[in-house]
Coordinates of C-alpha atoms and ligand atoms in Angstrom, one line a residue:
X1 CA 191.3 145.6 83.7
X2 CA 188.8 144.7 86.5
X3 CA 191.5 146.3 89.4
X4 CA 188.4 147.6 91.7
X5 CA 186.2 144.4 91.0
X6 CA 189.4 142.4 92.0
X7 CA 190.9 144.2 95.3
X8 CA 187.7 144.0 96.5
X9 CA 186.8 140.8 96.0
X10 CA 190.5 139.8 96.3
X11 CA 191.2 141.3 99.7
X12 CA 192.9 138.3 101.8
X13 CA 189.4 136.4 103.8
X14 CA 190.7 136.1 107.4
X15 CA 189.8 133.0 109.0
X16 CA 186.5 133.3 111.2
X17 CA 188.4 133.2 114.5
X18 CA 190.4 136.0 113.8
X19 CA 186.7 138.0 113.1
X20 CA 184.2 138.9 115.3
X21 CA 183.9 140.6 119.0
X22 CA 183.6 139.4 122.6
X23 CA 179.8 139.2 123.1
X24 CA 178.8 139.5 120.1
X25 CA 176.2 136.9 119.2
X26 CA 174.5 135.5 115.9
X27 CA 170.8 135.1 117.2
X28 CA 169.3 136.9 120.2
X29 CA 167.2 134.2 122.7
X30 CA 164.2 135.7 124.9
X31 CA 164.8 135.7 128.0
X32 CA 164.8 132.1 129.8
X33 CA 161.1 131.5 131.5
X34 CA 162.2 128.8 133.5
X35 CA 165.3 128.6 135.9
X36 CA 168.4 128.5 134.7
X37 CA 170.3 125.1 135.3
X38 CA 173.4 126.1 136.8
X39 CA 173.5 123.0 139.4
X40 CA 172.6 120.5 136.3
X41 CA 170.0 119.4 138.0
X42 CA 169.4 117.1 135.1
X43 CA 171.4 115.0 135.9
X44 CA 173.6 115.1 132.5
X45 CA 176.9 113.2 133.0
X46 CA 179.9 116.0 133.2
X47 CA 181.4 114.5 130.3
X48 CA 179.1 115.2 128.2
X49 CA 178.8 119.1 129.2
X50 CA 180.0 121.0 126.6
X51 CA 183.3 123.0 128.3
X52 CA 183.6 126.5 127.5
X53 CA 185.8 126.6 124.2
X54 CA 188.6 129.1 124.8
X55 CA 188.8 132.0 121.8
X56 CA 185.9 130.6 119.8
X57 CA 184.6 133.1 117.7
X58 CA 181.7 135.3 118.4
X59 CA 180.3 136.8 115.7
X60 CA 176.8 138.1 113.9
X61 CA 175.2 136.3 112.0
X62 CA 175.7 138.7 108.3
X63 CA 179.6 138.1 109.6
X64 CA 179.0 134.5 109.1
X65 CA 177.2 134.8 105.4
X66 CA 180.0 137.1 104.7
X67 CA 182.1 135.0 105.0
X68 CA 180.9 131.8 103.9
X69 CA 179.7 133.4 100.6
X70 CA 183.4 135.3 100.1
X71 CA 184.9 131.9 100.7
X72 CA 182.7 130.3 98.2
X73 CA 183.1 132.8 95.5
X74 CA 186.5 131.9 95.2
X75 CA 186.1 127.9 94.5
X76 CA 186.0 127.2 91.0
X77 CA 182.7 125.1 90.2
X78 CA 181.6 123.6 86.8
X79 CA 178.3 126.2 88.0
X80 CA 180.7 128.6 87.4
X81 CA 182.6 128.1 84.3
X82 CA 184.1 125.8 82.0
X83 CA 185.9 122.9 84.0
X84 CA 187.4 121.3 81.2
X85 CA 189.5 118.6 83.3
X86 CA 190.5 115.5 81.6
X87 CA 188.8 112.1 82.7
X88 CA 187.2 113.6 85.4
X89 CA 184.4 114.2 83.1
X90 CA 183.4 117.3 85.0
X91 CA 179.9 117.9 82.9
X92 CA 177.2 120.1 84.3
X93 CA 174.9 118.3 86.6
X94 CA 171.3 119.1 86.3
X95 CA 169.9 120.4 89.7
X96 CA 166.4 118.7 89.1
X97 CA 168.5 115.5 90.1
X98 CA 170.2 117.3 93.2
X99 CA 166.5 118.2 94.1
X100 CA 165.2 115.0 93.9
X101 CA 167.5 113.5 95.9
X102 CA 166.8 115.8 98.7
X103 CA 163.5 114.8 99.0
X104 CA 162.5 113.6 102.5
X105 CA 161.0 110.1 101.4
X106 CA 164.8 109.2 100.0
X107 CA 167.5 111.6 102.7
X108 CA 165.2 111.2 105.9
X109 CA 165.3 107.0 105.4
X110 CA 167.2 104.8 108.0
X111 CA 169.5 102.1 106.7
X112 CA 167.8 99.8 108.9
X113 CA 164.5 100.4 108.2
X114 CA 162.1 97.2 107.6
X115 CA 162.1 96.4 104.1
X116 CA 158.0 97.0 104.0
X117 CA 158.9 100.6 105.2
X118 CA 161.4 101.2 102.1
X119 CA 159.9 99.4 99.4
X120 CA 160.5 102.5 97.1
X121 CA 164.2 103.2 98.0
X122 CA 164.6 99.4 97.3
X123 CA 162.8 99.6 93.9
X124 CA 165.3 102.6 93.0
X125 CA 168.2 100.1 93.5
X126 CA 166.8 97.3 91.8
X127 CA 166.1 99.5 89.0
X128 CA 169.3 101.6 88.7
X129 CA 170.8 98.0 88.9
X130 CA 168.5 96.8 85.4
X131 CA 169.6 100.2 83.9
X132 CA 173.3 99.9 84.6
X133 CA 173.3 96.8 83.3
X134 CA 171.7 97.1 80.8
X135 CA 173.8 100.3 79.2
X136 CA 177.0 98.1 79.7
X137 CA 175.6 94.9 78.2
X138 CA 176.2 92.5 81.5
X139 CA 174.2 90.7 84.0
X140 CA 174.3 91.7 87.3
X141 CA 175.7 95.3 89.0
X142 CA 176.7 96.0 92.5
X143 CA 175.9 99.5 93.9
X144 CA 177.8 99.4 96.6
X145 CA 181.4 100.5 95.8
X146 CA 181.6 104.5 97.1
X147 CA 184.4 105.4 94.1
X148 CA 185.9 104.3 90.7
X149 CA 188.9 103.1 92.9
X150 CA 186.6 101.3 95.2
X151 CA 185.0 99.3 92.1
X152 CA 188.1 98.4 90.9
X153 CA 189.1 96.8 94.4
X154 CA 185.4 95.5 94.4
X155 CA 185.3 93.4 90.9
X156 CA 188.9 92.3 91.0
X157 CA 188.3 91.1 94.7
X158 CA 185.3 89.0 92.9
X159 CA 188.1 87.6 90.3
X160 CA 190.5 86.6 92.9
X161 CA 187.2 85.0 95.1
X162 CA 186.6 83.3 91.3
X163 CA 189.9 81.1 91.2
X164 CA 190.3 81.1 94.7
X165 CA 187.2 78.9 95.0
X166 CA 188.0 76.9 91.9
X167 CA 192.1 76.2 93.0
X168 CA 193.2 78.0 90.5
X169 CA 196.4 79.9 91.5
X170 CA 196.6 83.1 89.2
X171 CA 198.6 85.5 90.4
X172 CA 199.0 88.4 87.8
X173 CA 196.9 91.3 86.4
X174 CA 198.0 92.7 82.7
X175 CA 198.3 96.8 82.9
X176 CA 198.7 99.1 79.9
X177 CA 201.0 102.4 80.8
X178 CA 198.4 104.2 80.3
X179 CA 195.9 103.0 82.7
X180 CA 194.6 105.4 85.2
X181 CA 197.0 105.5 88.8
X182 CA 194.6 103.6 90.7
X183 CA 194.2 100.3 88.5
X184 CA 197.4 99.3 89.4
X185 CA 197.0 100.1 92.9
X186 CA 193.7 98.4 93.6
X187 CA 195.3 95.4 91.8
X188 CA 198.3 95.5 94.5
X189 CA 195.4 95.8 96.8
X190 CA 194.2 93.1 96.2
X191 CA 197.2 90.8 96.4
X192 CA 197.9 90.3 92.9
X193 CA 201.4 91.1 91.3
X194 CA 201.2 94.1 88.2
X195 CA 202.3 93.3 84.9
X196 CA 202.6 96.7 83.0
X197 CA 203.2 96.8 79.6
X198 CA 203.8 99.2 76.4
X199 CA 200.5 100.4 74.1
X200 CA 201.4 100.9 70.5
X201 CA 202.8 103.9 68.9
X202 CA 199.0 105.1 67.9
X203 CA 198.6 104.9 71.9
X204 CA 196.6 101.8 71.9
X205 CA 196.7 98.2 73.3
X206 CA 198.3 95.6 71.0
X207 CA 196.5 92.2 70.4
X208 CA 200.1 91.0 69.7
X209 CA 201.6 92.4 72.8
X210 CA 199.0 90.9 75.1
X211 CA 199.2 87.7 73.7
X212 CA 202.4 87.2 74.1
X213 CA 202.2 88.0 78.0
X214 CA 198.6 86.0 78.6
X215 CA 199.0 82.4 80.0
X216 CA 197.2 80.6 83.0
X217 CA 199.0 82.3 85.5
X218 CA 197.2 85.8 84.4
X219 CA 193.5 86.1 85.8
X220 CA 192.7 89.7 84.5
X221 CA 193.7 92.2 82.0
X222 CA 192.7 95.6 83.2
X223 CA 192.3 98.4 80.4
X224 CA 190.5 101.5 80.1
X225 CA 188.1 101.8 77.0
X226 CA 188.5 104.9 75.7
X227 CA 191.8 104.9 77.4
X228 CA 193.3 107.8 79.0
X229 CA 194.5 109.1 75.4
X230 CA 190.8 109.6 74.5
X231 CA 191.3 106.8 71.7
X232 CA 188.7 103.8 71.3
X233 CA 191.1 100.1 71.6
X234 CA 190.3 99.2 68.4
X235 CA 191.8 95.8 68.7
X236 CA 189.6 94.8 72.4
X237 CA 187.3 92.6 70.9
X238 CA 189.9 90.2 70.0
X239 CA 192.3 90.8 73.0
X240 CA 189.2 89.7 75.1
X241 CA 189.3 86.8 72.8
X242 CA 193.3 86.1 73.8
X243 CA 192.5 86.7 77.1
X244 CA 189.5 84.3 77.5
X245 CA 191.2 81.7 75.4
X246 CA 193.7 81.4 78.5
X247 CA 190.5 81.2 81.1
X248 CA 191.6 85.2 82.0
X249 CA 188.8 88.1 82.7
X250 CA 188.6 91.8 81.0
X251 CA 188.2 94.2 83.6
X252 CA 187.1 97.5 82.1
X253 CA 188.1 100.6 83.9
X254 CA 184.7 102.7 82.8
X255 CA 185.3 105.8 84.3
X256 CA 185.1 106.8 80.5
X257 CA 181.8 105.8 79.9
X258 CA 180.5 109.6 79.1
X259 CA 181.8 109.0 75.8
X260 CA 180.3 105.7 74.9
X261 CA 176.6 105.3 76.6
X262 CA 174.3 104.5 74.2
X263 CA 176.7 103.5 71.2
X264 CA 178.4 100.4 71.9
X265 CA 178.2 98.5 75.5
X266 CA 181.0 96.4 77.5
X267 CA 179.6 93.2 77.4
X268 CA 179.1 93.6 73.4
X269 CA 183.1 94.4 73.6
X270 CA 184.3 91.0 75.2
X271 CA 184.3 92.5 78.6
X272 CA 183.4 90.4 82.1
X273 CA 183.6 93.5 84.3
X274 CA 183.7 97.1 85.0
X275 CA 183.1 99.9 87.2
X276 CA 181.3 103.1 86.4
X277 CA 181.5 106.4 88.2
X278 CA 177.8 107.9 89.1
X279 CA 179.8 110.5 90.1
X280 CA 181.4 111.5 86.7
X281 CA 179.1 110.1 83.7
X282 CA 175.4 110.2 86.0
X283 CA 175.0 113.4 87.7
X284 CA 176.7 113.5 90.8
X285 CA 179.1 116.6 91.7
X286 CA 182.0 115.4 92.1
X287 CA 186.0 117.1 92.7
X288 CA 185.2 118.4 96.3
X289 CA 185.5 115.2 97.8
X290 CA 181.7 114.8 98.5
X291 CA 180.1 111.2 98.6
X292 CA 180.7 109.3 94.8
X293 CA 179.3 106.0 93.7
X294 CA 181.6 103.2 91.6
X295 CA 178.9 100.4 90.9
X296 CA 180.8 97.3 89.5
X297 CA 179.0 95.6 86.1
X298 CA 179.5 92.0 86.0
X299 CA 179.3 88.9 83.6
X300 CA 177.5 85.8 84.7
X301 CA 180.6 83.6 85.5
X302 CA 180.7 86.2 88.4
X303 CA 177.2 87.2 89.1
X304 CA 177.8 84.6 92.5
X305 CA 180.5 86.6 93.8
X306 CA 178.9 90.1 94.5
X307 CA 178.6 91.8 97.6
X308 CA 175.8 91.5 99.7
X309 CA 173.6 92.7 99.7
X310 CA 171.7 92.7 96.3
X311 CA 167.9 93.5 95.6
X312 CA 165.6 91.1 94.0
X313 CA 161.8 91.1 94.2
X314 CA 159.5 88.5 94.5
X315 CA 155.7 89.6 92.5
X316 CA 156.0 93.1 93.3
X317 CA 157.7 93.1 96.7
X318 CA 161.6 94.0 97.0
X319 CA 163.6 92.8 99.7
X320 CA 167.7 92.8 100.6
X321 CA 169.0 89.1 99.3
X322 CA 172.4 88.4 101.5
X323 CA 172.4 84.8 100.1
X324 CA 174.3 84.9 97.2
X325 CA 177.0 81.5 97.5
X326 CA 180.1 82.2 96.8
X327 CA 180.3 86.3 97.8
X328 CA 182.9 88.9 99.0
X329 CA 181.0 90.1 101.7
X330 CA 180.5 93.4 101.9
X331 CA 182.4 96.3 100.7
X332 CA 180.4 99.1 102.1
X333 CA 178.5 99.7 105.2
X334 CA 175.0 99.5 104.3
X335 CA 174.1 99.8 100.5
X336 CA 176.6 102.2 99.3
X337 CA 175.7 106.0 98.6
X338 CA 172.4 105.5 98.1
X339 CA 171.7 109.2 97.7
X340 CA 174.1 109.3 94.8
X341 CA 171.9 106.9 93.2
X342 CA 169.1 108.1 93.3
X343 CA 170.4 111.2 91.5
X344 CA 172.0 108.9 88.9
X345 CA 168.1 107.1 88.5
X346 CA 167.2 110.4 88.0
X347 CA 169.7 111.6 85.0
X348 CA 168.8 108.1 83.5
X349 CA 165.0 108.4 83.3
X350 CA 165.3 112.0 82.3
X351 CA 167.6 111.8 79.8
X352 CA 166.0 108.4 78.2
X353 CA 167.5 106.1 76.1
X354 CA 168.2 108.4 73.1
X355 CA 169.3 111.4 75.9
X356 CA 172.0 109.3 77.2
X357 CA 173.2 108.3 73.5
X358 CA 173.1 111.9 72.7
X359 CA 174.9 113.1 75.0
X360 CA 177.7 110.7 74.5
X361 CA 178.0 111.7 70.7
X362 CA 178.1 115.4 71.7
X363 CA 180.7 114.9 74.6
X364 CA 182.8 113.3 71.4
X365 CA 181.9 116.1 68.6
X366 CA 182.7 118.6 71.4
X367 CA 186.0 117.1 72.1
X368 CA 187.1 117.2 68.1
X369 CA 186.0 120.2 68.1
X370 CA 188.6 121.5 70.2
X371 CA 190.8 119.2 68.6
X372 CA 190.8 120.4 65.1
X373 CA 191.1 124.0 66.4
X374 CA 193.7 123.3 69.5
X375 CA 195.9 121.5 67.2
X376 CA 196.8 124.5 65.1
X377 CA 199.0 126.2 67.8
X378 CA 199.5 122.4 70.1
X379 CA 200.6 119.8 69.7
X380 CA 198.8 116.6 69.3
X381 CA 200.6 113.7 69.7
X382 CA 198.2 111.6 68.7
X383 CA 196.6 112.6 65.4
X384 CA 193.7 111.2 65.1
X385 CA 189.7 111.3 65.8
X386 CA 189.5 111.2 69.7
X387 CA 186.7 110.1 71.6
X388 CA 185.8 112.4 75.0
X389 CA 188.9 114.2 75.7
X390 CA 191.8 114.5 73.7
X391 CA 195.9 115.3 74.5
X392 CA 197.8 117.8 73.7
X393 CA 201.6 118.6 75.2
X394 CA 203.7 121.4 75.5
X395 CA 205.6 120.8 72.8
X396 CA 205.4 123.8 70.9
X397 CA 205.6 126.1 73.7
X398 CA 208.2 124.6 75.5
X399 CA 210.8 125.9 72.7
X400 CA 210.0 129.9 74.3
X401 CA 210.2 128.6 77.9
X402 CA 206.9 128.1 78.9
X403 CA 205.4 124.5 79.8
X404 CA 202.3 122.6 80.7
X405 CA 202.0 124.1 84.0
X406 CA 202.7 127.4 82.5
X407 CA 200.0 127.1 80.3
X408 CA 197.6 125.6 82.3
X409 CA 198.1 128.5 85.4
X410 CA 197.6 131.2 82.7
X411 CA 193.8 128.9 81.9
X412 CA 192.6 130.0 85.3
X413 CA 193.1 134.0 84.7
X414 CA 191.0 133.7 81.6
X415 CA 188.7 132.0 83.7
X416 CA 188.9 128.2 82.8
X417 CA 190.1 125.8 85.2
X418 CA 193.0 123.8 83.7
X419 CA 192.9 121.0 82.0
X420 CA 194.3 117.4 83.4
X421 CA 198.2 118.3 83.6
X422 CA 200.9 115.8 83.1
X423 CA 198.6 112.7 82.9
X424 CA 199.0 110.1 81.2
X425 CA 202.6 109.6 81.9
X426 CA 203.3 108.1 78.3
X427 CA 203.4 111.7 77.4
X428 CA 205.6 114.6 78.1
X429 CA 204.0 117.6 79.3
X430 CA 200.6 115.9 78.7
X431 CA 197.5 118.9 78.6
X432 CA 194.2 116.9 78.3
X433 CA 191.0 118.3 77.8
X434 CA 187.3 117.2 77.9
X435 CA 184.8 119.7 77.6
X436 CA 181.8 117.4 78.1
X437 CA 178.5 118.0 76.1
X438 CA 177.3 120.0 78.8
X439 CA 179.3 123.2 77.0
X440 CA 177.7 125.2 74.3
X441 CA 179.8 126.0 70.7
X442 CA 179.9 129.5 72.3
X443 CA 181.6 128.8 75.7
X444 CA 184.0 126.1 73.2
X445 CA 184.9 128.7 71.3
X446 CA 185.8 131.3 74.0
X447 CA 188.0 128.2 75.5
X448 CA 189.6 128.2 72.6
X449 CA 190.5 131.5 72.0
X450 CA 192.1 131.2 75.0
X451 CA 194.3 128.8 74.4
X452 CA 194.8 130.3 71.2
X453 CA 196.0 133.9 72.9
X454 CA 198.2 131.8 75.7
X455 CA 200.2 130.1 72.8
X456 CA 200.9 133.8 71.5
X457 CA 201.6 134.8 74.9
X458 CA 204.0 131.9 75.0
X459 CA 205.9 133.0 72.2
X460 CA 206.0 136.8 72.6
X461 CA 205.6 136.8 75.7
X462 CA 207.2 133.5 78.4
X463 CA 207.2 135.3 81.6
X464 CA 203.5 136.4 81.7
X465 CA 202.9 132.4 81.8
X466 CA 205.2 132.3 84.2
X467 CA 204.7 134.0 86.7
X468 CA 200.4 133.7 86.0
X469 CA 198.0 133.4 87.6
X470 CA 197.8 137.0 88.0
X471 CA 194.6 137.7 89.1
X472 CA 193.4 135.8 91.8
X473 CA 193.5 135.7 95.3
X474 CA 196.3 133.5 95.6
X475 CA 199.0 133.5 93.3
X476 CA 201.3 130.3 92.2
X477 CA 201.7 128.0 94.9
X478 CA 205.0 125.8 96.1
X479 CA 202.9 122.9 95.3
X480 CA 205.6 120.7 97.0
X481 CA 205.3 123.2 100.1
X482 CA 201.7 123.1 99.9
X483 CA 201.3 119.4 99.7
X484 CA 203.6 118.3 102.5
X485 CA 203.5 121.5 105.0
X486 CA 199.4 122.5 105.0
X487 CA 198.5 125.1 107.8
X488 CA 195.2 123.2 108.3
X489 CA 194.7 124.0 111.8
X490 CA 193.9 126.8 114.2
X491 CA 196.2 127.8 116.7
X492 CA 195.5 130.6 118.6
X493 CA 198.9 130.5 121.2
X494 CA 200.6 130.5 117.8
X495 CA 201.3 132.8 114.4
X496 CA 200.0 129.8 112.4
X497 CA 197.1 131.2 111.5
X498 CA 196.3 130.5 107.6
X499 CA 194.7 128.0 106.0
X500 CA 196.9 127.6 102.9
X501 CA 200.3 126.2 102.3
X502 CA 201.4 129.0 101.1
Ligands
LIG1 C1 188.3 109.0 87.9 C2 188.9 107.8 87.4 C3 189.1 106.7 88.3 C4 189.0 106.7 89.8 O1 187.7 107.1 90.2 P1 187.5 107.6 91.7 O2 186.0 107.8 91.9 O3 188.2 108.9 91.8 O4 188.1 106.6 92.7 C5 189.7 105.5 87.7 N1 189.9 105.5 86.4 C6 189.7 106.5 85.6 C7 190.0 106.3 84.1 C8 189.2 107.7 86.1 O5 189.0 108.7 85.2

C-alpha cells in the first residue's frame, strides 16, 4: 500500500552511539578569549571534573533532531490517533492547559518558598481542593497522592489511622473480582487482609453478597463505580447502607470518574472516600510514565486524618496548615505534583460546570455508540447500556483461531492503538474499549469499521491476525522475552547493542 512511505520511515533507528563521527560537534564555540584552564586553577575538587566519557557520541546537531523526531514518530500518542484504551481514559488533553502550566509564575516556583511569595500557587490548591470536592460531594481532598495507586494507599492509610486511634481492631477490606489490580494491593499495603468476592451474573456487586460478608471486623469495602465492566452498581446506595450499619467505610476507586462528573457525585452515593486521577479524567498526559496526580476525596469522619499539609486561608491570605490532629503524615514530598494541578484547575475552569457534565454524557453516548455497532460481529458479554467503556471478548473469533491479542495487534496496523486486553479477569479474552468524548462520530466510525473488517479477517482470513502487526517498525514481540530480558543499556565492549527486547 504505503511500501515507499513505510521502508523509509521504517528503516531500523540506530541508537545515537552507534551514529555520528569523531570530531564532529553539535555547536561550534568562538575561540576561548581567556586562558584555557588546563591546571584547574579553580580550584574545582577532582571529583567533580567531568572524566572524559569513552565512545560517547559526537554528532551534529540535525543528527540529533533526526533522530529524536524519527524516534518520536514511532510512539503512539492520543495527538496522534485514536487511543481507545480501556480505563485508562486516554481523552485528548487540551494544550491551553499544558501551556498554562508552563508558565514561569507556576514551573519556576521553589517548594520552599515563603508562603507570602506563593500566595497564588497556594490559592490554586485551595481551589482545586473546593472544586474536587465539590464534583464528588465530600468534604475535604488531599492533593498530595502522585497516582490512582498512591490514593488508594493514601485514604485507606487514613481508615486504618481511623480505628487505630479509636481501638478498634478491623482487619479486613471487601474486594469485588473485578476491582482494578492495584486495590487489592494497596489494601495489602497497607496491612490489611483482602477479602475478594463474586459480582453478580449482570457483572455487578450484590447487596446480598456483601451483607453477608460485612461484620465489625471489616473496616472498608473497596469498589469501583462504574466498575471495570463499564456498568453503574446499581445496588451501592444501599450496600453503603450495609456497610455503614456495621461502622465500615466505602472506598471508591474513581479512576472512572470521566463518565460520571457532573451527573451524580460520590458522597450523594453513600461513599466516605475516593481517589481521582488528574491524570486520566483532568487533563494530564498520562501512559508515558510522566508525573500523575491521585487526590483522595474524603467524608468528614476523616477529614482529621489527611496528610499534611492542607491549605486554608485566613481573610484573604493562604498559608500551609500541618496541624491537622490525628494525621498520616505525609505521603509525598512537598505538595504533590503541583504542576499536574494546575493543568487540572485549568480543564475545570474551562470546561465549567455544564463542560465537565457534558463531557461525561458524551464519553457515555460515545461508548454505546460503539457498543450497539461492535456487538454485531463481538461479543458482548454483558448486554446492556454501558457507561464509559464497554467489553467485548473474543468469543466469536476465537472459533477461526484468532483471539484477543490477535485482534487487538491487527488494531495498531489500521492505525488504533488496542484496546485494554485481557482485563478484567472475570472475562475471557476481555477487549475493552473507551473512546472518550474527545473522538468525533467520524473518527468512531472509522474505529469501527475497523473492527468490523478484522472480524472478517478473522473468519476468512486467521493468519493475517496472526502474524499482524504488519506494518510497523517492529513486528510482534516475545512479550515474555521482552518483559524479563530488556536490552536497556549501552554496551560498547559488547554486541548488545538494541534497545528492544526483541
Ligand atoms: C488507572 C486506574 C488505577 C490506577 O491509577 P494509577 O494512576 O495508574 O496508579 C486504579 N484503578 C482504576 C480503575 C484505574 O483505571
Amino acid at each position: 500500500m504505503h511500501n515507499n512511505i513505510n521502508s523509509m520511515q521504517f528503516k531500523e533507528e540506530p541508537i545515537i552511539f552507534e551514529k555520528g563521527k569523531k570530531g564532529r560537534r553539535g555547536v561550534s564555540l568562538p575561540p576561548l578569549d581567556i586562558p584555557e584552564d588546563a591546571q584547574n586553577r579553580l580550584g574545582i575538587p577532582s571529583k567533580l571534573l567531568r572524566e572524559p566519557i569513552d565512545g560517547f557520541p559526537e554528532v551534529s546537531e540535525v543528527e540529533v533532531i533526526r533522530h529524536y523526531t524519527r524516534l518520536s514518530q514511532r510512539n503512539f500518542g492520543i495527538d496522534s490517533n485514536m487511543y481507545p484504551l480501556g480505563s485508562c481514559t486516554m481523552k485528548y488533553n487540551p494544550k491551553v492547559n499544558e501551556r498554562i502550566s508552563a508558565f514561569p509564575g507556576f514551573s519556576f516556583i521553589h517548594p520552599l518558598q515563603p508562603e507570602e511569595q506563593v500566595q497564588g500557587a497556594l490559592r490554586l490548591m485551595f481551589e482545586l481542593e473546593r472544586f474536587l470536592a465539590e464534583i464528588t460531594g465530600l468534604h475535604r481532598v488531599t492533593l498530595q497522592p502522585a497516582a490512582g495507586a498512591h490514593g488508594e494507599y493514601t485514604g485507606l492509610r487514613m481508615i486504618k489511622e481511623y480505628f487505630k486511634t479509636r481501638n478498634e481492631v478491623r482487619t479486613k477490606i471487601l474486594v469485588p473480582d473485578t476491582a482494578h489490580g492495584t486495590n487489592p494491593a494497596s489494601a495489602s499495603m497497607c496491612g490489611f487482609r483482602v477479602v475478594e468476592f463474586k459480582s453478580g451474573k449482570d457483572g455487578t456487586i450484590k447487596k446480598d453478597t456483601v451483607k453477608s460478608l460485612m461484620d465489625e471486623t471489616v473496616a472498608a469495602i473497596m469498589l469501583t463505580n462504574p466498575n471495570t465492566l463499564g456498568l453503574f452498581e446499581t445496588d451501592i446506595v444501599e450496600i453503603a447502607e450495609i456497610v455503614h450499619e456495621k461502622g465500615g467505610f466505602v472506598y471508591c476507586d474513581g479512576a472512572n470518574l470521566n463518565a460520571l462528573m457532573g451527573i451524580t457525585r460520590f458522597g450523594d452515593l453513600g461513599i466516605d472516600v475516593v481517589h481521582m486521577n488528574l491524570h486520566k479524567t483532568f487533563s494530564a498526559p498520562h501512559g508515558g510514565g510522566g508525573p500523575g496526580s491521585g487526590p483522595v476525596a474524603v467524608c468528614q469522619r476523616l477529614a482529621d486524618y489527611l496528610p499534611i499539609p492542607v491549605v486554608e486561608r485566613r481573610g484573604d491570605f493562604y498559608y500551609l496548615n500541618y496541624n491537622i490532629p490525628k494525621t498520616i503524615g505525609r505521603v509525598s514530598s512537598f505538595y504533590g505534583n503541583f504542576l499536574v494541578c494546575v493543568k487540572a484547575y485549568c480543564y475545570i475552569l474551562t470546561m465549567g460546570p455544564d463542560g465537565l457534565k457534558r463531557a461525561s454524557i458524551n464519553a457515555v453516548i460515545n461508548a454505546n455508540y460503539l457498543r450497539k455497532k461492535i456487538e454485531k460481529k463481538y461479543h458482548l458479554p454483558y448486554r446492556k447500556i454501558c457507561m464509559h467503556e464497554c467489553v467485548f471478548t473474543d468469543k466469536n473469533q476465537r472459533v477461526f483461531g484468532a483471539n484477543t491479542l490477535d485482534i487487538a495487534k491487527r488494531l495498531i496496523d489500521y492505525g488504533f492503538h488496542p484496546p485494554t486486553i485481557y482485563f478484567p479477569l472475570v472475562v475471557n479474552g476481555a477487549l475493552m474499549i473507551e473512546p472518550t468524548e474527545t473522538e468525533a462520530k467520524e473518527t468512531l466510525d472509522e474505529f469501527m469499521k475497523a473492527m468490523m473488517k478484522i472480524a472478517e479477517e478473522a473468519e476468512k482470513n486467521p493468519e493475517l491476525l496472526k502474524n499482524a502487526p504488519h506494518n510497523t517498525p517492529v513486528r510482534r514481540v516475545d512479550e515474555v522475552k521482552a518483559a524479563r530480558n530488556p536490552k536497556l543499556r549501552w554496551n560498547p565492549a559488547g554486541s548488545n547493542r538494541r534497545m528492544s527486547g526483541i
